[in-house]
mmCIF file of C-alpha atoms in Angstrom:
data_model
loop_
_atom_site.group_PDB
_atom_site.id
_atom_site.type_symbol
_atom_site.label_atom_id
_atom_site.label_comp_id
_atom_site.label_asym_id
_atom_site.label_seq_id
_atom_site.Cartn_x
_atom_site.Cartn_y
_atom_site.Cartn_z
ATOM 1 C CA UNK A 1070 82.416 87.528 88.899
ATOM 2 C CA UNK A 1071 83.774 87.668 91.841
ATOM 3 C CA UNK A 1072 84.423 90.954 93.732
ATOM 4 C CA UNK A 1073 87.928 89.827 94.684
ATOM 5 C CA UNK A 1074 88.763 89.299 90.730
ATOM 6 C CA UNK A 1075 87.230 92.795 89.828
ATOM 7 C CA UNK A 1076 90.154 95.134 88.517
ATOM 8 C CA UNK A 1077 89.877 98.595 90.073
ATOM 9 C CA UNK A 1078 89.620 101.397 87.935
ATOM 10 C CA UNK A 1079 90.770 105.002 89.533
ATOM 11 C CA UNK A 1080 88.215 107.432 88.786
ATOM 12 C CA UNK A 1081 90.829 110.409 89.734
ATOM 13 C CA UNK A 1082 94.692 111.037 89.512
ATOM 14 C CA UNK A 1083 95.356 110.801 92.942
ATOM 15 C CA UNK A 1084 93.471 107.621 93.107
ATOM 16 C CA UNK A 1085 95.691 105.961 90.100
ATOM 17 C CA UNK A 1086 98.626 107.636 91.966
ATOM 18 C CA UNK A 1087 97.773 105.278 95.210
ATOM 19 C CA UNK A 1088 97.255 102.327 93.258
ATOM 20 C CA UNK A 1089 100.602 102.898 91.554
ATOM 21 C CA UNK A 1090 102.392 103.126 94.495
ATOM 22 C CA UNK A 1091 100.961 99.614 95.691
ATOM 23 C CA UNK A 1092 102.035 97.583 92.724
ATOM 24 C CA UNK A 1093 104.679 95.635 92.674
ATOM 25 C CA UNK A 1094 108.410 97.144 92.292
ATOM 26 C CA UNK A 1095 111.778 95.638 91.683
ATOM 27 C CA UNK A 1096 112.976 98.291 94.466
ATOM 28 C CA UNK A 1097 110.431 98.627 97.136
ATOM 29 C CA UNK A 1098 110.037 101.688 98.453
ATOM 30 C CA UNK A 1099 110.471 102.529 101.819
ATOM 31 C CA UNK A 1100 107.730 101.497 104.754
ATOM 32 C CA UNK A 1101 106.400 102.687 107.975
ATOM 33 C CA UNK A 1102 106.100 99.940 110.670
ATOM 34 C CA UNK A 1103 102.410 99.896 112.319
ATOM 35 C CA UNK A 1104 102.723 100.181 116.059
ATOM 36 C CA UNK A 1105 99.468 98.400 117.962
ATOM 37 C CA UNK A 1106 98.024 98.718 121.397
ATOM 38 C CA UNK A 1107 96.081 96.696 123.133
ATOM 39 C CA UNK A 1108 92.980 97.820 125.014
ATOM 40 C CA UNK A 1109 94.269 96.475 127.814
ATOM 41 C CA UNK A 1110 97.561 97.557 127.596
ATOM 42 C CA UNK A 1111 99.297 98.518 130.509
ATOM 43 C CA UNK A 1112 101.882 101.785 131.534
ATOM 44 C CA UNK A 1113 104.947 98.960 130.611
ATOM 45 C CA UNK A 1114 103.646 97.955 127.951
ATOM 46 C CA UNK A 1115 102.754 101.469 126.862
ATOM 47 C CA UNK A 1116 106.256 103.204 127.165
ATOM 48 C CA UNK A 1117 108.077 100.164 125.562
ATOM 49 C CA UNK A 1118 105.584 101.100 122.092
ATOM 50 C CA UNK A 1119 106.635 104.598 122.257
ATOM 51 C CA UNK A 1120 110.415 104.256 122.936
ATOM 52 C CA UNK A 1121 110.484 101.679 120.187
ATOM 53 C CA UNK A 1122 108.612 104.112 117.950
ATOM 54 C CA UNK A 1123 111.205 106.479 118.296
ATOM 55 C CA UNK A 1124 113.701 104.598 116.791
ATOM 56 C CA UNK A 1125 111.850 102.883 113.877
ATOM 57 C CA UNK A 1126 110.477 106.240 112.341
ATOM 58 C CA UNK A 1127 111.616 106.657 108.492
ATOM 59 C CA UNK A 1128 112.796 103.019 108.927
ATOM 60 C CA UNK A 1129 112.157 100.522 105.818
ATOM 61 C CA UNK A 1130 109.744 98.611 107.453
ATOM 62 C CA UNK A 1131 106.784 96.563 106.224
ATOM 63 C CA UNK A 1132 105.978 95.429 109.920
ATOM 64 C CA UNK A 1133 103.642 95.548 112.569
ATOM 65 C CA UNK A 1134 104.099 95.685 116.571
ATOM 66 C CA UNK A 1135 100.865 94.936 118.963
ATOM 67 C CA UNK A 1136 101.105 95.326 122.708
ATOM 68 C CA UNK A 1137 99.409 93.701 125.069
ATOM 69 C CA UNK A 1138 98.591 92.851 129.082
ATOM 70 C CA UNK A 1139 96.563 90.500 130.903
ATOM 71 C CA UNK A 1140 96.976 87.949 133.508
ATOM 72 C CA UNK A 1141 97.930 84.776 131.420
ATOM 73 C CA UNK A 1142 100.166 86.847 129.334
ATOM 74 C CA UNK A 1143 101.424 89.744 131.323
ATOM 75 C CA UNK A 1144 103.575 92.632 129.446
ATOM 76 C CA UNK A 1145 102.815 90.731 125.827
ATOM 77 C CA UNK A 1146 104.557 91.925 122.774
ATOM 78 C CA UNK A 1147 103.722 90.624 119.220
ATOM 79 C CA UNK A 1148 106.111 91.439 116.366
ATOM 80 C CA UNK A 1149 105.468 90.383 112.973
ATOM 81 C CA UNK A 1150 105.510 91.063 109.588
ATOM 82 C CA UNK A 1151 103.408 90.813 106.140
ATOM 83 C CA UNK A 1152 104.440 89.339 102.569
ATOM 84 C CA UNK A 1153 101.737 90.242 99.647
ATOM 85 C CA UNK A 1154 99.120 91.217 102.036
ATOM 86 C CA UNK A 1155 99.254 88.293 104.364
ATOM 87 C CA UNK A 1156 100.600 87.686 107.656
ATOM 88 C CA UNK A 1157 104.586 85.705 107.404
ATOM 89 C CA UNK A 1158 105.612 85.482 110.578
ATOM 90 C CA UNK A 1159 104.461 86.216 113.996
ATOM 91 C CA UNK A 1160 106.668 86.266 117.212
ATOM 92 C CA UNK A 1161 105.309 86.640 120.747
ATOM 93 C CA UNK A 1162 108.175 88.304 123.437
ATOM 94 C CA UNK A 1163 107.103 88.802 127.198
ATOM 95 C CA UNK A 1164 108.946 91.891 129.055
ATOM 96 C CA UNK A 1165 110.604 90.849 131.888
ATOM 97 C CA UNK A 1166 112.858 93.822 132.851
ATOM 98 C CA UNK A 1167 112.749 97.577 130.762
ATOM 99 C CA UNK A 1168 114.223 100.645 131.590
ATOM 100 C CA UNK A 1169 112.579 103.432 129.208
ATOM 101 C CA UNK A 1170 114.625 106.438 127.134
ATOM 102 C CA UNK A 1171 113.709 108.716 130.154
ATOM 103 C CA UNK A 1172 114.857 107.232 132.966
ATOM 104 C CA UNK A 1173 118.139 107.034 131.412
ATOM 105 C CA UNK A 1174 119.350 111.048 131.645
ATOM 106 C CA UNK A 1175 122.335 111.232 128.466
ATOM 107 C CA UNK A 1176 121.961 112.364 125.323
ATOM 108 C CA UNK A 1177 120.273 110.916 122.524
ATOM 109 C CA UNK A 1178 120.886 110.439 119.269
ATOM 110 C CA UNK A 1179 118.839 112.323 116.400
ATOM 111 C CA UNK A 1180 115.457 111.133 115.614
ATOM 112 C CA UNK A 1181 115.773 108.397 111.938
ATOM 113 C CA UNK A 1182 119.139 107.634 112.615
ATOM 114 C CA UNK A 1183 120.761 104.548 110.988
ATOM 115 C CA UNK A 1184 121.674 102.248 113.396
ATOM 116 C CA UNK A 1185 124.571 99.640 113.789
ATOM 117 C CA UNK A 1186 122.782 96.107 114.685
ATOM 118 C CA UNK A 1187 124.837 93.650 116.741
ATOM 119 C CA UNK A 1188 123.591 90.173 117.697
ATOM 120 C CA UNK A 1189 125.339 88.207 119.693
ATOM 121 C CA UNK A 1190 124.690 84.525 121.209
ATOM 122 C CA UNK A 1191 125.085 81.329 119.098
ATOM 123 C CA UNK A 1192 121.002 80.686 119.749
ATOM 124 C CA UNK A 1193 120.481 83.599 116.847
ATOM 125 C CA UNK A 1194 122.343 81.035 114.280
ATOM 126 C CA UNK A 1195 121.499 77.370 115.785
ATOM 127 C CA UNK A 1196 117.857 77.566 116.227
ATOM 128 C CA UNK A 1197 115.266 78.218 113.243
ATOM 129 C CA UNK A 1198 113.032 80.196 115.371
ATOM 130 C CA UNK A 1199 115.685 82.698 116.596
ATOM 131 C CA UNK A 1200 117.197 83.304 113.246
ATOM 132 C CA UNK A 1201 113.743 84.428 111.865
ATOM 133 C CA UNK A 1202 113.816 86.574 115.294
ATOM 134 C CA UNK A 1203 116.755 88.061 114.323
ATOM 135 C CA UNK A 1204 115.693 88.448 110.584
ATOM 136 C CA UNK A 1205 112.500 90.467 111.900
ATOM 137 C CA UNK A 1206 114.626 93.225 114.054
ATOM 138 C CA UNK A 1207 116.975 93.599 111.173
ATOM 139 C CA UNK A 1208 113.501 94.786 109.300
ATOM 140 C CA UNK A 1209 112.297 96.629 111.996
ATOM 141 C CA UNK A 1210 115.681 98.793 112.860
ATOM 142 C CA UNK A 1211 118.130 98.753 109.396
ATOM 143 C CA UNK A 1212 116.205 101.958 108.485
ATOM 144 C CA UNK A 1213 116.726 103.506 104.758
ATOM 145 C CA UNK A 1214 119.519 101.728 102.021
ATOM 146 C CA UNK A 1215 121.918 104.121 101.643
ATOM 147 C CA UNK A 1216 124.681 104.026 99.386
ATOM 148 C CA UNK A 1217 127.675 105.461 101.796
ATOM 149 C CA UNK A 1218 127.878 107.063 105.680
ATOM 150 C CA UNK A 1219 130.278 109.223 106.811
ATOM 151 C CA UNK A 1220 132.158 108.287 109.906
ATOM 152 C CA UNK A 1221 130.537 111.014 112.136
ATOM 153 C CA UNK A 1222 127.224 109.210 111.612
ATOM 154 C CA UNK A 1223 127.814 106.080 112.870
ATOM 155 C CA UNK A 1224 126.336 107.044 116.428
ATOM 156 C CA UNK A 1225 124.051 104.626 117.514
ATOM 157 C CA UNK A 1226 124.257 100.653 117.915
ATOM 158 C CA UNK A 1227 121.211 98.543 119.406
ATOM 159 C CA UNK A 1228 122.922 95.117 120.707
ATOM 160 C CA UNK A 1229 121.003 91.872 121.466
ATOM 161 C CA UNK A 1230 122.304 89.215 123.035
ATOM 162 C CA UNK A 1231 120.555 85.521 123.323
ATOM 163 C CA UNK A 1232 121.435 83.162 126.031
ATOM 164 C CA UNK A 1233 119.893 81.093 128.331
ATOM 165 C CA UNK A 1234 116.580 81.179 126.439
ATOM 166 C CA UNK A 1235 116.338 85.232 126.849
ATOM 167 C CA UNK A 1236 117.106 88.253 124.457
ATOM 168 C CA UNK A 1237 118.558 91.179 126.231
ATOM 169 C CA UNK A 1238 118.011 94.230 123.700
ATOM 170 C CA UNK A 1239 120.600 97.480 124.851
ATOM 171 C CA UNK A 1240 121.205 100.757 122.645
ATOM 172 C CA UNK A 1241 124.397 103.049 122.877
ATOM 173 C CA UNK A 1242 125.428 106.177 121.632
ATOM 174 C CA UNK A 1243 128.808 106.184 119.896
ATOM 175 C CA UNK A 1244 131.561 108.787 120.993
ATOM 176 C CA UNK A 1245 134.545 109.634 119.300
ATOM 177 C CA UNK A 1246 137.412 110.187 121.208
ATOM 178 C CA UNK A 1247 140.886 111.513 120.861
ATOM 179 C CA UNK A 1248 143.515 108.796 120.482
ATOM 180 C CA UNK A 1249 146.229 110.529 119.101
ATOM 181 C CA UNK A 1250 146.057 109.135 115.797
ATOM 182 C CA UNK A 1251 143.982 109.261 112.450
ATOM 183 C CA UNK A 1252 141.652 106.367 114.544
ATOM 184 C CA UNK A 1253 139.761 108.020 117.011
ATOM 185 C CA UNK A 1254 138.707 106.234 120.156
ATOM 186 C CA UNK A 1255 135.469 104.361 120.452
ATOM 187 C CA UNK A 1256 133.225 104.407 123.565
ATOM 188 C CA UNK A 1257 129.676 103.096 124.378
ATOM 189 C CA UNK A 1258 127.404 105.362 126.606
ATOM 190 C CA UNK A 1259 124.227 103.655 127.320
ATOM 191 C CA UNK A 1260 121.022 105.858 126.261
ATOM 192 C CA UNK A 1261 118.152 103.173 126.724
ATOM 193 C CA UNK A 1262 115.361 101.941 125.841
ATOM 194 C CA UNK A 1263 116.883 98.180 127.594
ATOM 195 C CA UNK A 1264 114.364 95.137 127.620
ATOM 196 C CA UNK A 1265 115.383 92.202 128.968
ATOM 197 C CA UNK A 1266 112.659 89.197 126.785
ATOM 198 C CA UNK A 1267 111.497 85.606 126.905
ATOM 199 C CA UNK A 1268 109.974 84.113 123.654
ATOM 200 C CA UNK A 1269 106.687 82.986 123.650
ATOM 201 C CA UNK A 1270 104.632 81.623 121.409
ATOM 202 C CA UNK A 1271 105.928 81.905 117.407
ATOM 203 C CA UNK A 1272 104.003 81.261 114.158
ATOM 204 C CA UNK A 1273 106.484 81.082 111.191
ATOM 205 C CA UNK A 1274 105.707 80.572 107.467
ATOM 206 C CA UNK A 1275 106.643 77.468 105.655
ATOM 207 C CA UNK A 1276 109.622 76.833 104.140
ATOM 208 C CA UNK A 1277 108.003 77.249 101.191
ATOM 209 C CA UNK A 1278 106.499 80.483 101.573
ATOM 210 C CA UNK A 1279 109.588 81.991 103.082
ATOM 211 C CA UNK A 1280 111.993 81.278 100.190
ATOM 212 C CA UNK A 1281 109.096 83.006 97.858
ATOM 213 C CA UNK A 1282 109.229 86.200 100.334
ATOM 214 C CA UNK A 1283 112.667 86.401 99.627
ATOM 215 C CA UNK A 1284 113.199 86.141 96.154
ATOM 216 C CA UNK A 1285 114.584 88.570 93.712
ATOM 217 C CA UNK A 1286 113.481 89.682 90.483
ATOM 218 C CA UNK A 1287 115.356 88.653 87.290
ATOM 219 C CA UNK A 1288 115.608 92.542 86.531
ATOM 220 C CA UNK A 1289 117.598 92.776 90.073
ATOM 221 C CA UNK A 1290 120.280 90.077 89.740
ATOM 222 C CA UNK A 1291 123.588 91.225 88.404
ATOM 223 C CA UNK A 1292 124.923 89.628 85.688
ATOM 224 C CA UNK A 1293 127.446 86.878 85.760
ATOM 225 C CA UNK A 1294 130.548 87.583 84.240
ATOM 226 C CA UNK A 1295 132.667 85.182 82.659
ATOM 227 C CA UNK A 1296 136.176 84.182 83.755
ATOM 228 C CA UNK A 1297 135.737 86.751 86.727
ATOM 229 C CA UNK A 1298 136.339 85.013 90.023
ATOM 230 C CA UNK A 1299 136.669 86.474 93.995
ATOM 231 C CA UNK A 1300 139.082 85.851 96.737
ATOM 232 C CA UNK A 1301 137.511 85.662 100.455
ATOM 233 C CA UNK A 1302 139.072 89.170 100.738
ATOM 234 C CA UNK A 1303 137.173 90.257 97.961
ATOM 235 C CA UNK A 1304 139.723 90.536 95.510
ATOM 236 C CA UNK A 1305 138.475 90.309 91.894
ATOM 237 C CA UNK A 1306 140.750 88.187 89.580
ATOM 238 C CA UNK A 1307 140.394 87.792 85.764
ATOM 239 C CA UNK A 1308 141.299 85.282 83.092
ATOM 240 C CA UNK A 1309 142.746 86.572 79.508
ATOM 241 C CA UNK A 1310 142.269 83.696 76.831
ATOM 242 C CA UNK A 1311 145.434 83.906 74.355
ATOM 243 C CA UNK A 1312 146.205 82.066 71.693
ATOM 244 C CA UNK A 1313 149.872 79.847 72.425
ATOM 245 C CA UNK A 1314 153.541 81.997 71.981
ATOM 246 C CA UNK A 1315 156.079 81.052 70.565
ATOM 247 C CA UNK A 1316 158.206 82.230 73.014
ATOM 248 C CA UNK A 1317 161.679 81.497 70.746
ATOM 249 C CA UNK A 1318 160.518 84.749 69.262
ATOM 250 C CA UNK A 1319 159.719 86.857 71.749
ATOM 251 C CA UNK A 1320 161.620 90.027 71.132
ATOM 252 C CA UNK A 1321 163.484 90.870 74.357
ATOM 253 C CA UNK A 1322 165.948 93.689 75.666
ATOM 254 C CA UNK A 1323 169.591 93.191 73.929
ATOM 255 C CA UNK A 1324 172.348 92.718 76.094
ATOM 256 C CA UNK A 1325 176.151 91.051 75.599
ATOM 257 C CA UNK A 1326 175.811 88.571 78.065
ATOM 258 C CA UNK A 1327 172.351 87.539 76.440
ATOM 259 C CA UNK A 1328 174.155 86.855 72.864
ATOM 260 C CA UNK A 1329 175.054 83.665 71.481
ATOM 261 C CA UNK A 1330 178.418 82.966 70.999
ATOM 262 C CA UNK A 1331 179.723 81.884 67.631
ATOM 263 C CA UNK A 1332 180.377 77.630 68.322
ATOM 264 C CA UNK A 1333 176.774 78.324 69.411
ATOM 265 C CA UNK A 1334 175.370 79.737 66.134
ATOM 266 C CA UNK A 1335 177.300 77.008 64.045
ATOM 267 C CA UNK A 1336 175.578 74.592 66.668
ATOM 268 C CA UNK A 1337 172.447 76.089 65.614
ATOM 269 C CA UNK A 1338 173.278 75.848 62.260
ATOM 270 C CA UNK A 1339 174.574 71.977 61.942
ATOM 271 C CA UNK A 1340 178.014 72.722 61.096
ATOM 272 C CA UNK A 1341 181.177 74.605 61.790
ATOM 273 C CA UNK A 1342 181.420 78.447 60.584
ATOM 274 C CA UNK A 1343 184.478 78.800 58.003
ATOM 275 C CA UNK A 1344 187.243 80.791 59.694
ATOM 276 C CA UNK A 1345 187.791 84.136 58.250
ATOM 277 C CA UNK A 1346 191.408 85.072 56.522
ATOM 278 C CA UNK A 1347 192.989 87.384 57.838
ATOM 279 C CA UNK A 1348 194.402 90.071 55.261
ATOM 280 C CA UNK A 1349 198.071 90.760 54.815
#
């Protein structure tokens, strides 16, 4: 038998713990990206792994970052990431312009926090290879699912912008400023890392292999319910089956000028209503 077909048996608890924690999930659980330098990686090349570090700790990552530096290739960064133990895609970015966290002097935000991601550029929608680009830093940077923020924690955004074949990566700190109102006022203070990038060489999964990555278990898909429908603003609308009124029926409010006069009724009725004697 082969030894790749062999099941595994833990001999201890903390070994069946491991394995348990590597088998499949319907909610994975959350991922440390694996940062990579080359042995002849140089000080750019260096600082760029560390700032980036910073940021993607506690981040739901299954993703991997080597750095590299040589002549044919100079300032070489390879981001990529794995689907069931094999390598999906593979982008390669040359640095042509960064300014590191330290030689920007503000204050930073808190180590793990949730970013904002903006992308900007039409390139990140139009071309395959930059949309799978954009896919991976969405990965890399999202950090943990959480269920709600508060408004005070939504101080830090990481922008990247695509044009004229180059990605331009910035990060800001949020502050919230007076405005006089409920609404405070929203300014950007630039905190670094900034990288200015060039695309390289790319190695994308087939189309195949991609839609498998990202499909869902049955267990996760919510249930369609029927005669349920949405608006683009989200509103939720529902149909009531009834069987058919007569609405001659319906019982409504009494009021005078609602009654039927009395050449109506005999109308009604198919003849004309005997007059009443009067009494002497």
């Amino acid at each position: 038998m082969d030894a790749l077909d062999r099941v595994v048996k833990p001999k201890t608890k903390r070994a069946k713990r491991f394995l348990e924690k590597r088998e499949p999930k319907l909610t994975e659980n959350t991922k440390n990206a694996m940062l990579i330098k080359g042995g002849n990686a140089n000080s750019t090349v260096t600082e760029v792994l560390k700032d980036i570090e910073f940021f993607s700790k506690k981040s739901d990552c299954s993703l991997f970052l080597f750095g590299s530096h040589n002549k044919k290739r100079p300032n070489n960064l390879i981001v990529g990431r794995m689907f069931d133990y094999h390598v999906l895609d593979m982008i390669e970015l040359g640095i042509e312009n960064f300014v590191s966290l330290k030689d920007i002097k503000n204050n930073k935000c808190p180590e793990g926090t949730k970013p904002m991601l903006i992308f900007a550029g039409d390139t990140f929608d139009l071309s395959e290879e930059y949309r799978r680009l954009k896919s991976l830093l969405i990965d890399f940077f999202r950090g943990p699912t959480v269920p709600n923020i508060r408004l005070a924690g939504l101080e830090h955004v990481l922008h990247f912008t695509a044009v004229d074949g180059k990605i331009y990566m910035r990060s800001y700190k949020v502050l919230l400023k007076k405005s006089g109102c409920k609404i405070p006022r929203i300014e950007l203070e630039d905190i670094g890392p900034s990288l200015d990038l060039v695309m390289r060489r790319t190695h994308l999964a087939s189309d195949d292999l991609y839609k498998l990555s990202l499909k869902q278990p049955k267990a996760l898909k919510p249930k369609k319910k029927k005669n349920i429908s949405h608006d683009v603003f989200g509103t939720t609308y529902g149909r009531i089956h009834m069987q058919k009124q007569d609405l001659s029926k319906l019982q409504t409010r009494k009021m005078k000028g609602l009654k039927k006069r009395p050449a109506e009724k005999s109308a009604e009725d198919g003849g004309i209503s005997p007059k009443k004697t009067k009494s002497v």
